[in-house]
Amino acid sequence: EEYGRSSTVDVDLRSDRWSFLNTLFSVSEGCLYMQLVDRLDSGALIADSVPPFDPGRCSSYSQLFRAVQRALFRAHVQSTLKSEVMQHIERFVNFDPEASQALLEQRRAGKKLALITNSDWVYTRTLMEVAFEPFLPGGMRWWQLFDVVVVSACKPDFFTETRRPLYSVATADGMLREALRMELGGQYAGGNARMVEKVTRCRGEEFLYVGDHIFTDVNMAKRCLSWRTCMILQELEQEVVGLDQGREEGQQLRALMSRRDEYAALRCHVRSELQRRRAQRDDGGGGICGGDGDGGSGGGGDGGDGGDGGDGGATVA
């Protein structure tokens, strides 16, 4: 509360000083940045650096943050990170039989399914073969779950640009050939969302798009195409479990907070009442006006009897 009131603190989330952690990928970026900030503050980052590290480009917090962003972007674009994942899939992938069953149930219900990913064909094929195929009926391949598969989609541009080249996946190792349109059962690279609408013969709210990135997936699909959207928040599961485990403590805390608010309101009332009474006392000025006992000024009758004169006095509180 005091932090928000301080005149020396200016928090404007529109400023470029703030960066939002939208996905679990962003969390790793934030962790790496914090570790490097500690080393920068201690002087170890510059003192222990070796070429090709350039201290002049990492001497401030903003420079360091941009360097972290560039490094992780290159790791994604150059497939360095994905190569590590493919070599140790069991370490990085959660195997969930219910995911395959959910897709099978949707197909049995007559729903059309599409897989749209920014990953390349080799990475997508490797993960889908390991994470989905073991839980499919005998002989069924992972791409048979979907009416159309799109890799290298380049979201969010996939939802906004109407003119993007389309390629079909020609071989198992990801060789591509140019294509003019999408067809049901095909695997493609590139293209755009309008092509998916055309091949599935669905538009707008007939789509339910499921994604895990609030901007690249959910916001753009809703804003540009009016698709209905569903966001996957894997980390939310742990929060729900934690809230359930702390339900009793939470109720006790809310009761204490409510009591604190009641006491605060009572304190304000008492303070206001004291101030009002002090003001009334100060405004009265005090004192007694009227008879002084000898009948001089407030005398009754003929003013001769002091006792009778006292009856003519008036008291001011």
mmCIF file of N, CA, C and O in Angstrom, residues 2-10:
data_model
loop_
_atom_site.group_PDB
_atom_site.id
_atom_site.type_symbol
_atom_site.label_atom_id
_atom_site.label_comp_id
_atom_site.label_asym_id
_atom_site.label_seq_id
_atom_site.Cartn_x
_atom_site.Cartn_y
_atom_site.Cartn_z
ATOM 1 N N GLU A 2 1.875 1.260 0.875
ATOM 2 C CA GLU A 2 2.787 2.398 0.920
ATOM 3 C C GLU A 2 3.566 2.529 -0.383
ATOM 4 O O GLU A 2 3.853 3.619 -0.847
ATOM 5 N N TYR A 3 3.879 1.361 -0.995
ATOM 6 C CA TYR A 3 4.612 1.379 -2.272
ATOM 7 C C TYR A 3 3.802 2.110 -3.325
ATOM 8 O O TYR A 3 4.321 2.907 -4.105
ATOM 9 N N GLY A 4 2.490 1.848 -3.345
ATOM 10 C CA GLY A 4 1.642 2.486 -4.351
ATOM 11 C C GLY A 4 1.451 3.965 -4.109
ATOM 12 O O GLY A 4 1.217 4.734 -5.034
ATOM 13 N N ARG A 5 1.558 4.402 -2.828
ATOM 14 C CA ARG A 5 1.334 5.795 -2.501
ATOM 15 C C ARG A 5 2.568 6.658 -2.701
ATOM 16 O O ARG A 5 2.475 7.872 -2.808
ATOM 17 N N SER A 6 3.723 6.027 -2.715
ATOM 18 C CA SER A 6 4.966 6.794 -2.753
ATOM 19 C C SER A 6 5.044 7.661 -3.998
ATOM 20 O O SER A 6 4.813 7.206 -5.114
ATOM 21 N N SER A 7 5.370 8.915 -3.799
ATOM 22 C CA SER A 7 5.461 9.843 -4.927
ATOM 23 C C SER A 7 6.733 9.619 -5.732
ATOM 24 O O SER A 7 6.876 10.155 -6.827
ATOM 25 N N THR A 8 7.690 8.845 -5.187
ATOM 26 C CA THR A 8 8.952 8.620 -5.884
ATOM 27 C C THR A 8 8.914 7.386 -6.775
ATOM 28 O O THR A 8 9.860 7.125 -7.491
ATOM 29 N N VAL A 9 7.822 6.589 -6.725
ATOM 30 C CA VAL A 9 7.722 5.369 -7.515
ATOM 31 C C VAL A 9 6.697 5.561 -8.627
ATOM 32 O O VAL A 9 5.546 5.912 -8.367
ATOM 33 N N ASP A 10 7.108 5.363 -9.852
ATOM 34 C CA ASP A 10 6.223 5.529 -11.002
ATOM 35 C C ASP A 10 6.157 4.199 -11.745
ATOM 36 O O ASP A 10 7.130 3.787 -12.385
#
